[in-house]
Amino acid sequence: MNANYVALNADIHKNKKIKEITNFEHAKNFHIASITMDEFGMASTSYPIVFLRNEDKSVSAATILGLEPEQNLFIDDAGKWTVSYIPSIVRRYPFSLVRTSPDSEEMALCVNDDKSLINDKFGIDLFKSDGSPSAQVLKVQQFLAHIHNMQYRSKDFFQLLDNIGLFSEKALEFQQDGEAKSIGGFMVIDYEKLRSLSDEDFIKLRKVDSGLECIHIHLGSLNQMQNLVRLNTIKKAK
């Protein structure tokens, strides 16, 4: 279970409240944020979307938020997010679904147990007086369940992309202050590989709901690198 996260428990948290999150300071050092298929459309309006090879060899998708490690160009000095779409992994804080053990499929609704968030007096109730989850907690459960389900669906689609050989490792190149720079460690869908797909593999993609749409959104989103360069230039000029 993640550090600082504890399972919500009526015996422990029945009379506890949680302060409302009013800024995104918790994400100020996120230079990438993982996303699921259903987020591609909105995410592409502001961020480049790339793919990552995980330690277990699976593939996930992520938005690039900064050009340097621990740099988030989309949070201002007041902790406000500066564009309209905020990745769900950022919005879910301070809640998360966490496996009850590394080998278990059972998930527990957990909360960051930081004392600056959980207290006895201020904020939103976590439980009702009868020990049942509050309306806010039920809303969070529904939101996290949606994310969890989309993560599984997305994982299957990304695995298909990997199995048919569409990924290429690529350093994303950009110009900063007249100097050529690049950031690597990512994968993108190779357009030439996509064009040369066999009919059999192309049909596999067509059968995935929104699959082809996600591919084209991803490819188009790479143009957002220039948006990051612009934001980085503004940040450095301050």
Coordinates of N, CA and C in Angstrom, one line a residue:
M1 N 0.9 -1.2 0.0 CA 0.0 0.0 0.0 C 0.9 1.2 0.0
N2 N 0.5 2.3 -0.7 CA 1.3 3.5 -0.9 C 1.6 4.2 0.5
A3 N 2.8 4.8 0.6 CA 3.1 5.5 1.8 C 2.1 6.6 2.0
N4 N 1.6 6.8 3.3 CA 0.7 7.9 3.7 C -0.8 7.5 3.3
Y5 N -1.0 6.5 2.6 CA -2.4 6.1 2.2 C -2.8 5.0 3.2
V6 N -4.0 5.2 3.7 CA -4.6 4.2 4.6 C -6.0 3.9 4.1
A7 N -6.5 2.6 4.3 CA -7.8 2.3 3.9 C -8.8 3.0 4.7
L8 N -9.9 3.5 4.0 CA -11.0 4.2 4.8 C -11.7 3.1 5.6
N9 N -11.9 3.4 6.9 CA -12.5 2.5 7.8 C -13.4 3.2 8.7
A10 N -14.7 2.7 8.8 CA -15.7 3.4 9.6 C -15.3 3.5 11.1
D11 N -14.6 2.5 11.6 CA -14.2 2.5 13.0 C -13.2 3.5 13.3
I12 N -12.3 3.8 12.3 CA -11.2 4.8 12.5 C -11.7 6.2 12.1
H13 N -12.4 6.2 11.0 CA -12.7 7.5 10.3 C -14.1 8.0 10.5
K14 N -14.9 7.3 11.3 CA -16.3 7.7 11.4 C -16.6 9.1 11.7
N15 N -15.8 9.7 12.6 CA -16.0 11.1 13.0 C -15.0 12.1 12.4
K16 N -14.3 11.6 11.4 CA -13.3 12.4 10.7 C -13.8 13.2 9.5
K17 N -13.2 14.3 9.3 CA -13.5 15.1 8.1 C -12.3 15.2 7.2
I18 N -12.5 15.6 6.0 CA -11.4 15.8 5.1 C -11.5 17.2 4.5
K19 N -10.4 17.9 4.5 CA -10.5 19.3 3.9 C -10.6 19.2 2.4
E20 N -11.3 20.2 1.9 CA -11.5 20.2 0.4 C -10.2 20.7 -0.2
I21 N -9.8 20.0 -1.3 CA -8.6 20.4 -2.0 C -8.9 21.6 -2.9
T22 N -8.2 22.7 -2.7 CA -8.4 23.9 -3.4 C -7.3 24.3 -4.3
N23 N -6.2 23.5 -4.4 CA -5.2 23.7 -5.4 C -4.5 22.4 -5.7
F24 N -3.5 22.5 -6.6 CA -2.9 21.2 -7.1 C -1.4 21.2 -6.7
E25 N -1.1 21.7 -5.5 CA 0.3 21.7 -5.1 C 0.8 20.3 -5.0
H26 N 0.0 19.3 -4.8 CA 0.4 17.9 -4.7 C 1.0 17.4 -6.0
A27 N 0.7 18.1 -7.1 CA 1.2 17.7 -8.5 C 2.2 18.6 -9.1
K28 N 2.7 19.5 -8.3 CA 3.6 20.5 -8.9 C 4.9 19.9 -9.4
N29 N 5.3 18.7 -8.9 CA 6.5 18.1 -9.4 C 6.2 16.9 -10.4
F30 N 5.0 16.8 -10.9 CA 4.6 15.8 -11.9 C 5.1 16.3 -13.3
H31 N 6.1 15.7 -13.9 CA 6.4 16.1 -15.3 C 5.7 15.2 -16.3
I32 N 5.1 14.2 -15.8 CA 4.2 13.4 -16.6 C 3.0 13.0 -15.8
A33 N 1.9 12.6 -16.4 CA 0.7 12.1 -15.7 C 0.0 11.0 -16.6
S34 N -0.1 9.9 -16.0 CA -0.7 8.8 -16.8 C -2.2 9.1 -17.1
I35 N -2.7 8.6 -18.2 CA -4.1 8.8 -18.6 C -4.6 7.5 -19.2
T36 N -5.9 7.4 -19.4 CA -6.6 6.3 -20.0 C -7.2 6.7 -21.3
M37 N -7.6 5.7 -22.1 CA -8.1 6.0 -23.4 C -9.2 7.1 -23.5
D38 N -10.1 7.1 -22.5 CA -11.2 8.0 -22.6 C -10.8 9.5 -22.3
E39 N -9.5 9.6 -21.9 CA -9.0 11.0 -21.7 C -8.2 11.6 -22.9
F40 N -8.0 10.8 -23.9 CA -7.1 11.2 -25.0 C -7.6 12.5 -25.6
G41 N -8.9 12.5 -25.9 CA -9.5 13.7 -26.6 C -9.3 15.0 -25.9
M42 N -9.7 15.0 -24.7 CA -9.5 16.3 -23.9 C -8.1 16.6 -23.6
A43 N -7.3 15.5 -23.3 CA -5.9 15.8 -22.9 C -5.1 16.3 -24.1
S44 N -5.5 15.9 -25.3 CA -4.7 16.3 -26.5 C -4.9 17.8 -26.8
T45 N -5.8 18.5 -26.2 CA -6.0 19.9 -26.4 C -4.9 20.7 -25.8
S46 N -4.1 20.1 -24.9 CA -3.1 20.9 -24.2 C -1.7 20.2 -24.1
Y47 N -1.8 18.8 -24.1 CA -0.6 18.1 -23.8 C -0.2 17.1 -24.9
P48 N 1.1 16.9 -25.1 CA 1.6 15.7 -25.9 C 1.2 14.4 -25.2
I49 N 0.7 13.4 -25.9 CA 0.4 12.1 -25.3 C 1.5 11.1 -25.8
V50 N 2.1 10.4 -24.9 CA 3.1 9.4 -25.3 C 2.8 8.1 -24.6
F51 N 3.7 7.1 -24.9 CA 3.5 5.8 -24.2 C 4.8 5.5 -23.5
L52 N 4.6 4.7 -22.4 CA 5.7 4.4 -21.5 C 5.8 2.8 -21.4
R53 N 7.0 2.3 -21.4 CA 7.2 0.9 -21.1 C 7.4 0.7 -19.6
N54 N 6.5 0.0 -18.9 CA 6.6 -0.2 -17.5 C 7.5 -1.3 -17.1
E55 N 7.9 -1.4 -15.8 CA 8.8 -2.4 -15.4 C 8.4 -3.8 -15.7
D56 N 7.0 -4.0 -15.7 CA 6.5 -5.4 -16.0 C 6.3 -5.6 -17.5
K57 N 6.9 -4.7 -18.3 CA 6.8 -4.8 -19.8 C 5.5 -4.3 -20.4
S58 N 4.5 -4.0 -19.5 CA 3.3 -3.5 -20.0 C 3.5 -2.1 -20.5
V59 N 2.4 -1.5 -21.2 CA 2.5 -0.2 -21.8 C 1.4 0.7 -21.2
S60 N 1.8 1.9 -20.8 CA 0.8 2.9 -20.4 C 0.9 4.1 -21.2
A61 N -0.1 5.0 -21.1 CA -0.1 6.3 -21.8 C 0.1 7.4 -20.8
A62 N 0.7 8.5 -21.2 CA 0.9 9.6 -20.3 C 0.9 10.9 -21.0
T63 N 0.5 11.9 -20.3 CA 0.7 13.3 -20.9 C 2.1 13.8 -20.4
I64 N 2.7 14.6 -21.2 CA 3.9 15.3 -20.8 C 3.6 16.7 -20.3
L65 N 4.0 16.9 -19.0 CA 3.6 18.2 -18.4 C 4.8 19.1 -18.2
G66 N 6.0 18.6 -18.4 CA 7.2 19.5 -18.3 C 8.3 19.0 -19.2
L67 N 9.3 19.8 -19.4 CA 10.4 19.5 -20.3 C 11.6 19.0 -19.4
E68 N 11.5 19.1 -18.1 CA 12.5 18.7 -17.2 C 11.9 17.8 -16.1
P69 N 12.7 17.0 -15.5 CA 12.2 16.2 -14.3 C 11.7 17.1 -13.3
E70 N 10.5 16.7 -12.7 CA 9.9 17.5 -11.6 C 9.4 18.9 -12.0
Q71 N 9.2 19.1 -13.3 CA 8.7 20.4 -13.8 C 7.3 20.2 -14.3
N72 N 6.3 20.9 -13.7 CA 5.0 20.9 -14.2 C 4.6 22.3 -14.7
L73 N 4.5 22.5 -16.0 CA 4.3 23.8 -16.6 C 2.9 24.2 -16.5
F74 N 2.0 23.4 -16.0 CA 0.6 23.7 -16.0 C 0.0 24.1 -14.6
I75 N 0.9 24.3 -13.7 CA 0.5 24.8 -12.4 C 1.2 26.1 -12.1
D76 N 0.3 27.1 -11.7 CA 0.9 28.5 -11.5 C 1.4 28.6 -10.1
D77 N 1.9 29.8 -9.7 CA 2.5 30.0 -8.4 C 1.5 29.8 -7.3
A78 N 0.2 29.9 -7.6 CA -0.8 29.8 -6.6 C -1.3 28.3 -6.5
G79 N -0.7 27.4 -7.3 CA -1.2 26.0 -7.2 C -2.4 25.7 -8.1
K80 N -2.8 26.7 -8.9 CA -3.9 26.5 -9.8 C -3.5 25.9 -11.1
W81 N -4.3 24.9 -11.6 CA -4.1 24.3 -12.9 C -4.5 25.4 -14.0
T82 N -3.6 25.5 -15.0 CA -3.8 26.7 -15.9 C -4.5 26.3 -17.2
V83 N -4.9 25.1 -17.5 CA -5.7 24.7 -18.7 C -6.9 24.0 -18.2
S84 N -7.8 23.8 -19.1 CA -9.1 23.3 -18.8 C -9.1 21.8 -18.4
Y85 N -8.3 20.9 -19.0 CA -8.4 19.5 -18.7 C -7.3 19.1 -17.8
I86 N -7.7 18.5 -16.7 CA -6.8 18.0 -15.7 C -6.8 16.5 -15.6
P87 N -5.7 15.8 -15.8 CA -5.8 14.3 -15.8 C -6.4 13.8 -14.6
S88 N -7.1 12.7 -14.8 CA -7.9 12.1 -13.7 C -7.0 11.6 -12.5
I89 N -5.8 11.2 -12.8 CA -4.9 10.8 -11.8 C -4.5 11.9 -10.8
V90 N -4.6 13.2 -11.4 CA -4.4 14.3 -10.5 C -5.6 14.7 -9.8
R91 N -6.8 14.6 -10.4 CA -8.0 15.0 -9.8 C -8.5 14.1 -8.7
R92 N -8.0 12.8 -8.7 CA -8.5 11.9 -7.7 C -8.0 12.1 -6.3
Y93 N -6.8 12.8 -6.2 CA -6.2 13.1 -4.9 C -7.2 13.8 -4.0
P94 N -7.2 13.4 -2.7 CA -6.3 12.6 -2.0 C -6.7 11.1 -1.8
F95 N -7.6 10.7 -2.7 CA -8.1 9.3 -2.7 C -7.4 8.4 -3.7
S96 N -7.5 7.1 -3.5 CA -6.9 6.2 -4.4 C -7.5 4.8 -4.2
L97 N -7.5 4.0 -5.2 CA -7.8 2.6 -5.0 C -6.5 1.8 -5.0
V98 N -6.3 1.1 -3.9 CA -5.0 0.4 -3.7 C -5.2 -1.1 -3.5
R99 N -4.4 -1.9 -4.0 CA -4.5 -3.4 -3.8 C -4.2 -3.6 -2.3
T100 N -5.0 -4.5 -1.8 CA -4.9 -4.8 -0.3 C -3.6 -5.6 -0.1
S101 N -3.0 -6.2 -1.1 CA -1.7 -6.8 -1.0 C -1.2 -7.0 -2.4
P102 N 0.2 -7.1 -2.6 CA 0.7 -7.1 -4.0 C 0.1 -8.2 -4.9
D103 N -0.3 -9.3 -4.3 CA -0.7 -10.5 -5.0 C -2.3 -10.5 -5.1
S104 N -2.9 -9.6 -4.5 CA -4.4 -9.6 -4.5 C -5.0 -8.8 -5.6
E105 N -6.2 -9.2 -6.0 CA -7.0 -8.4 -7.0 C -8.0 -7.5 -6.2
E106 N -8.1 -7.7 -4.9 CA -9.0 -6.9 -4.1 C -8.5 -5.5 -3.9
M107 N -9.4 -4.5 -4.1 CA -9.0 -3.1 -4.0 C -9.7 -2.5 -2.8
A108 N -8.9 -1.6 -2.2 CA -9.5 -0.9 -1.0 C -9.5 0.6 -1.3
L109 N -10.5 1.3 -0.9 CA -10.6 2.8 -1.1 C -9.7 3.4 0.0
C110 N -8.7 4.1 -0.4 CA -7.7 4.7 0.5 C -7.7 6.2 0.4
V111 N -7.2 6.8 1.5 CA -7.1 8.2 1.5 C -5.7 8.6 2.1
N112 N -5.2 9.7 1.7 CA -3.9 10.2 2.2 C -4.2 10.6 3.7
D113 N -3.5 10.0 4.6 CA -3.8 10.2 6.0 C -3.1 11.4 6.6
D114 N -2.6 12.3 5.8 CA -1.9 13.5 6.2 C -2.7 14.3 7.2
K115 N -2.2 14.7 8.3 CA -2.9 15.5 9.3 C -3.4 16.8 8.8
S116 N -2.8 17.3 7.8 CA -3.3 18.6 7.2 C -4.5 18.4 6.4
L117 N -4.9 17.2 6.1 CA -6.1 16.9 5.4 C -7.2 16.3 6.3
I118 N -6.9 15.3 7.1 CA -7.8 14.6 7.9 C -7.8 15.2 9.3
N119 N -9.0 15.6 9.8 CA -9.1 16.2 11.1 C -10.5 15.9 11.6
D120 N -10.8 16.5 12.8 CA -12.0 16.3 13.5 C -13.0 17.4 13.3
K121 N -12.6 18.6 12.8 CA -13.5 19.7 12.8 C -13.8 20.3 11.4
F122 N -12.9 20.3 10.5 CA -13.1 21.1 9.3 C -13.1 20.3 8.0
G123 N -14.1 20.5 7.2 CA -14.1 19.8 5.9 C -15.4 19.0 5.7
I124 N -15.3 18.0 4.9 CA -16.4 17.2 4.5 C -16.4 15.9 5.3
D125 N -17.5 15.4 5.8 CA -17.6 14.2 6.5 C -17.2 13.0 5.6
L126 N -16.5 12.1 6.2 CA -16.1 10.8 5.5 C -17.2 9.8 5.6
F127 N -17.8 9.8 6.8 CA -18.9 8.8 7.1 C -20.1 9.5 7.7
K128 N -21.3 8.9 7.5 CA -22.5 9.4 8.2 C -22.5 8.9 9.6
S129 N -23.4 9.4 10.4 CA -23.5 9.0 11.8 C -23.7 7.5 12.0
D130 N -24.4 6.9 11.0 CA -24.6 5.5 11.2 C -23.5 4.6 10.7
G131 N -22.4 5.2 10.3 CA -21.2 4.5 9.9 C -21.1 4.2 8.4
S132 N -22.1 4.6 7.6 CA -22.1 4.3 6.2 C -21.4 5.5 5.5
P133 N -20.8 5.2 4.3 CA -20.0 6.2 3.6 C -20.9 7.5 3.3
S134 N -20.2 8.6 3.4 CA -20.9 9.9 3.1 C -21.2 10.0 1.6
A135 N -22.0 10.9 1.2 CA -22.3 11.1 -0.2 C -21.0 11.5 -1.0
Q136 N -20.1 12.2 -0.4 CA -18.9 12.6 -1.1 C -18.0 11.3 -1.3
V137 N -18.0 10.5 -0.3 CA -17.2 9.2 -0.4 C -17.8 8.3 -1.5
L138 N -19.1 8.2 -1.6 CA -19.7 7.4 -2.6 C -19.4 8.0 -4.0
K139 N -19.4 9.3 -4.1 CA -19.1 9.9 -5.4 C -17.6 9.6 -5.8
V140 N -16.7 9.6 -4.8 CA -15.3 9.3 -5.0 C -15.2 7.8 -5.5
Q141 N -15.9 7.0 -4.8 CA -15.8 5.5 -5.1 C -16.2 5.3 -6.6
Q142 N -17.3 6.0 -7.0 CA -17.8 5.8 -8.4 C -16.7 6.4 -9.4
F143 N -16.1 7.5 -9.1 CA -15.1 8.1 -9.9 C -13.9 7.2 -10.0
L144 N -13.4 6.6 -8.9 CA -12.2 5.8 -8.9 C -12.5 4.4 -9.6
A145 N -13.7 3.9 -9.4 CA -14.1 2.7 -10.1 C -14.1 2.9 -11.6
H146 N -14.5 4.1 -12.1 CA -14.4 4.4 -13.5 C -13.0 4.4 -14.0
I147 N -12.1 5.1 -13.3 CA -10.7 5.1 -13.6 C -10.1 3.7 -13.7
H148 N -10.4 2.9 -12.7 CA -9.9 1.6 -12.6 C -10.3 0.7 -13.8
N149 N -11.6 0.8 -14.1 CA -12.1 0.1 -15.3 C -11.5 0.5 -16.6
M150 N -11.3 1.8 -16.7 CA -10.7 2.3 -17.9 C -9.2 2.0 -18.0
Q151 N -8.5 1.9 -16.9 CA -7.1 1.4 -16.9 C -7.0 0.0 -17.4
Y152 N -7.9 -0.9 -17.1 CA -7.9 -2.2 -17.6 C -8.2 -2.3 -19.1
R153 N -9.2 -1.5 -19.5 CA -9.5 -1.4 -20.9 C -8.4 -0.9 -21.7
S154 N -7.8 0.2 -21.2 CA -6.7 0.8 -21.9 C -5.4 -0.1 -22.0
K155 N -5.2 -0.8 -20.9 CA -4.0 -1.7 -20.8 C -4.2 -2.7 -21.9
D156 N -5.4 -3.3 -22.1 CA -5.6 -4.3 -23.2 C -5.3 -3.7 -24.6
F157 N -5.8 -2.4 -24.8 CA -5.6 -1.8 -26.1 C -4.1 -1.5 -26.3
F158 N -3.5 -1.0 -25.3 CA -2.0 -0.7 -25.5 C -1.2 -1.9 -25.7
Q159 N -1.7 -3.0 -25.1 CA -1.0 -4.3 -25.3 C -1.2 -4.8 -26.8
L160 N -2.4 -4.5 -27.3 CA -2.6 -4.8 -28.7 C -1.7 -4.0 -29.6
L161 N -1.6 -2.7 -29.4 CA -0.7 -1.9 -30.1 C 0.8 -2.4 -30.1
D162 N 1.2 -2.9 -28.9 CA 2.5 -3.4 -28.7 C 2.7 -4.7 -29.5
N163 N 1.7 -5.6 -29.4 CA 1.7 -6.9 -30.0 C 1.9 -6.8 -31.5
I164 N 1.2 -5.9 -32.1 CA 1.3 -5.7 -33.6 C 2.4 -4.8 -34.1
G165 N 3.2 -4.4 -33.1 CA 4.5 -3.7 -33.4 C 4.4 -2.3 -33.9
L166 N 3.5 -1.5 -33.3 CA 3.3 -0.2 -33.7 C 4.2 0.9 -33.0
F167 N 4.8 0.5 -31.9 CA 5.6 1.5 -31.2 C 7.0 1.6 -31.7
S168 N 7.5 2.8 -31.5 CA 8.9 3.1 -31.8 C 9.4 4.0 -30.6
E169 N 10.6 3.8 -30.1 CA 11.1 4.7 -29.2 C 11.5 6.0 -29.9
K170 N 11.2 7.1 -29.3 CA 11.5 8.3 -30.0 C 11.8 9.4 -28.9
A171 N 12.9 10.2 -29.2 CA 13.2 11.4 -28.5 C 12.4 12.5 -29.1
L172 N 11.6 13.2 -28.3 CA 10.9 14.4 -28.8 C 11.7 15.6 -28.8
E173 N 11.9 16.1 -30.0 CA 12.9 17.2 -30.2 C 12.1 18.6 -30.2
F174 N 12.8 19.6 -29.8 CA 12.3 20.9 -29.7 C 13.4 22.0 -29.7
Q175 N 13.1 23.2 -30.0 CA 14.0 24.3 -30.0 C 13.7 25.1 -28.7
Q176 N 14.7 25.4 -27.9 CA 14.6 26.3 -26.8 C 15.7 27.3 -26.8
D177 N 15.3 28.6 -26.9 CA 16.3 29.7 -26.9 C 17.3 29.5 -28.0
G178 N 16.8 29.0 -29.2 CA 17.7 28.8 -30.3 C 18.5 27.6 -30.3
E179 N 18.4 26.8 -29.3 CA 19.2 25.6 -29.1 C 18.3 24.3 -29.3
A180 N 18.9 23.3 -30.0 CA 18.1 22.1 -30.3 C 18.2 21.2 -29.0
K181 N 17.1 20.8 -28.5 CA 17.0 19.9 -27.3 C 16.1 18.8 -27.6
S182 N 16.1 17.8 -26.7 CA 15.2 16.7 -26.8 C 15.0 16.0 -25.5
I183 N 13.9 15.3 -25.3 CA 13.6 14.5 -24.2 C 13.2 13.1 -24.6
G184 N 13.7 12.1 -24.0 CA 13.5 10.7 -24.4 C 12.9 9.9 -23.3
G185 N 13.0 8.6 -23.5 CA 12.3 7.6 -22.6 C 10.9 7.3 -22.9
F186 N 10.4 7.8 -24.1 CA 9.0 7.6 -24.4 C 8.9 6.7 -25.7
M187 N 7.7 6.3 -25.9 CA 7.4 5.6 -27.2 C 6.2 6.3 -27.9
V188 N 6.2 6.3 -29.2 CA 5.1 6.8 -30.0 C 4.7 5.8 -31.0
I189 N 3.5 6.0 -31.5 CA 3.1 5.1 -32.6 C 3.8 5.6 -33.9
D190 N 4.4 4.6 -34.5 CA 5.1 4.9 -35.8 C 4.2 4.9 -36.9
Y191 N 4.1 6.1 -37.6 CA 3.1 6.3 -38.6 C 3.3 5.3 -39.8
E192 N 4.6 5.1 -40.1 CA 4.9 4.2 -41.3 C 4.5 2.8 -40.9
K193 N 4.7 2.4 -39.7 CA 4.3 1.0 -39.3 C 2.8 0.9 -39.3
L194 N 2.1 2.0 -39.0 CA 0.6 2.0 -39.0 C 0.2 1.9 -40.5
R195 N 0.8 2.6 -41.4 CA 0.4 2.6 -42.8 C 0.6 1.2 -43.4
S196 N 1.6 0.5 -42.9 CA 2.0 -0.8 -43.5 C 1.4 -2.0 -42.8
L197 N 0.4 -1.8 -41.9 CA -0.2 -2.9 -41.2 C -0.9 -3.8 -42.1
S198 N -0.9 -5.1 -41.8 CA -1.6 -6.1 -42.5 C -3.1 -5.8 -42.4
D199 N -3.9 -6.3 -43.3 CA -5.4 -6.2 -43.2 C -5.9 -6.9 -41.9
E200 N -5.2 -8.0 -41.5 CA -5.6 -8.7 -40.3 C -5.4 -7.9 -39.1
D201 N -4.3 -7.2 -39.0 CA -4.0 -6.4 -37.8 C -4.8 -5.1 -37.8
F202 N -5.1 -4.6 -38.9 CA -5.9 -3.3 -39.0 C -7.3 -3.6 -38.5
I203 N -7.8 -4.8 -38.9 CA -9.2 -5.2 -38.5 C -9.2 -5.3 -36.9
K204 N -8.1 -5.8 -36.3 CA -8.1 -5.9 -34.9 C -8.2 -4.5 -34.2
L205 N -7.6 -3.5 -34.8 CA -7.7 -2.2 -34.3 C -9.1 -1.6 -34.5
R206 N -9.7 -1.9 -35.6 CA -11.0 -1.4 -35.9 C -12.0 -1.9 -34.9
K207 N -11.8 -3.1 -34.4 CA -12.7 -3.8 -33.5 C -12.7 -3.2 -32.1
V208 N -11.7 -2.4 -31.8 CA -11.6 -1.8 -30.5 C -12.3 -0.5 -30.5
D209 N -13.3 -0.3 -29.6 CA -14.1 0.9 -29.6 C -13.2 2.1 -29.3
S210 N -13.2 3.1 -30.2 CA -12.4 4.3 -30.2 C -10.9 4.1 -30.4
G211 N -10.5 2.9 -30.8 CA -9.1 2.5 -30.9 C -8.4 3.4 -32.0
L212 N -9.0 3.4 -33.2 CA -8.4 4.2 -34.3 C -8.4 5.7 -33.9
E213 N -9.5 6.1 -33.3 CA -9.5 7.5 -32.9 C -8.4 7.9 -31.9
C214 N -8.1 7.0 -31.0 CA -7.1 7.3 -30.0 C -5.7 7.3 -30.7
I215 N -5.5 6.5 -31.7 CA -4.2 6.5 -32.4 C -4.0 7.9 -33.1
H216 N -5.1 8.4 -33.8 CA -4.9 9.6 -34.5 C -4.8 10.8 -33.5
I217 N -5.5 10.7 -32.4 CA -5.4 11.8 -31.4 C -4.0 11.8 -30.9
H218 N -3.4 10.7 -30.6 CA -2.1 10.6 -30.1 C -1.1 11.3 -31.0
L219 N -1.2 10.9 -32.3 CA -0.3 11.4 -33.3 C -0.4 12.9 -33.4
G220 N -1.6 13.4 -33.4 CA -1.8 14.9 -33.5 C -1.4 15.6 -32.3
S221 N -1.5 15.0 -31.1 CA -1.1 15.6 -29.8 C 0.4 15.9 -29.7
L222 N 1.2 15.2 -30.5 CA 2.7 15.5 -30.4 C 3.0 16.9 -30.8
N223 N 2.1 17.5 -31.6 CA 2.4 18.9 -32.0 C 2.3 19.9 -30.7
Q224 N 1.8 19.4 -29.6 CA 1.7 20.2 -28.4 C 3.0 20.4 -27.8
M225 N 4.1 19.7 -28.3 CA 5.4 20.0 -27.7 C 5.7 21.5 -27.8
Q226 N 5.3 22.1 -28.9 CA 5.6 23.5 -29.0 C 4.9 24.4 -28.0
N227 N 3.7 23.9 -27.5 CA 3.0 24.5 -26.4 C 3.8 24.5 -25.1
L228 N 4.5 23.3 -24.9 CA 5.3 23.2 -23.7 C 6.5 24.1 -23.8
V229 N 7.1 24.2 -25.0 CA 8.3 25.1 -25.2 C 7.8 26.5 -24.9
R230 N 6.7 26.9 -25.4 CA 6.2 28.3 -25.1 C 6.0 28.5 -23.6
L231 N 5.4 27.6 -22.9 CA 5.2 27.7 -21.5 C 6.5 27.8 -20.7
N232 N 7.4 27.0 -21.2 CA 8.7 26.9 -20.5 C 9.5 28.3 -20.7
T233 N 9.4 28.8 -21.9 CA 10.0 30.1 -22.2 C 9.4 31.2 -21.3
I234 N 8.1 31.2 -21.1 CA 7.4 32.2 -20.2 C 7.9 32.0 -18.8
K235 N 8.0 30.7 -18.4 CA 8.4 30.4 -17.0 C 9.8 30.9 -16.7
K236 N 10.7 30.7 -17.7 CA 12.1 31.1 -17.5 C 12.3 32.6 -17.5
A237 N 11.3 33.3 -18.2 CA 11.4 34.8 -18.3 C 11.0 35.5 -17.0
K238 N 10.3 34.8 -16.1 CA 9.8 35.4 -14.9 C 10.9 35.7 -13.9

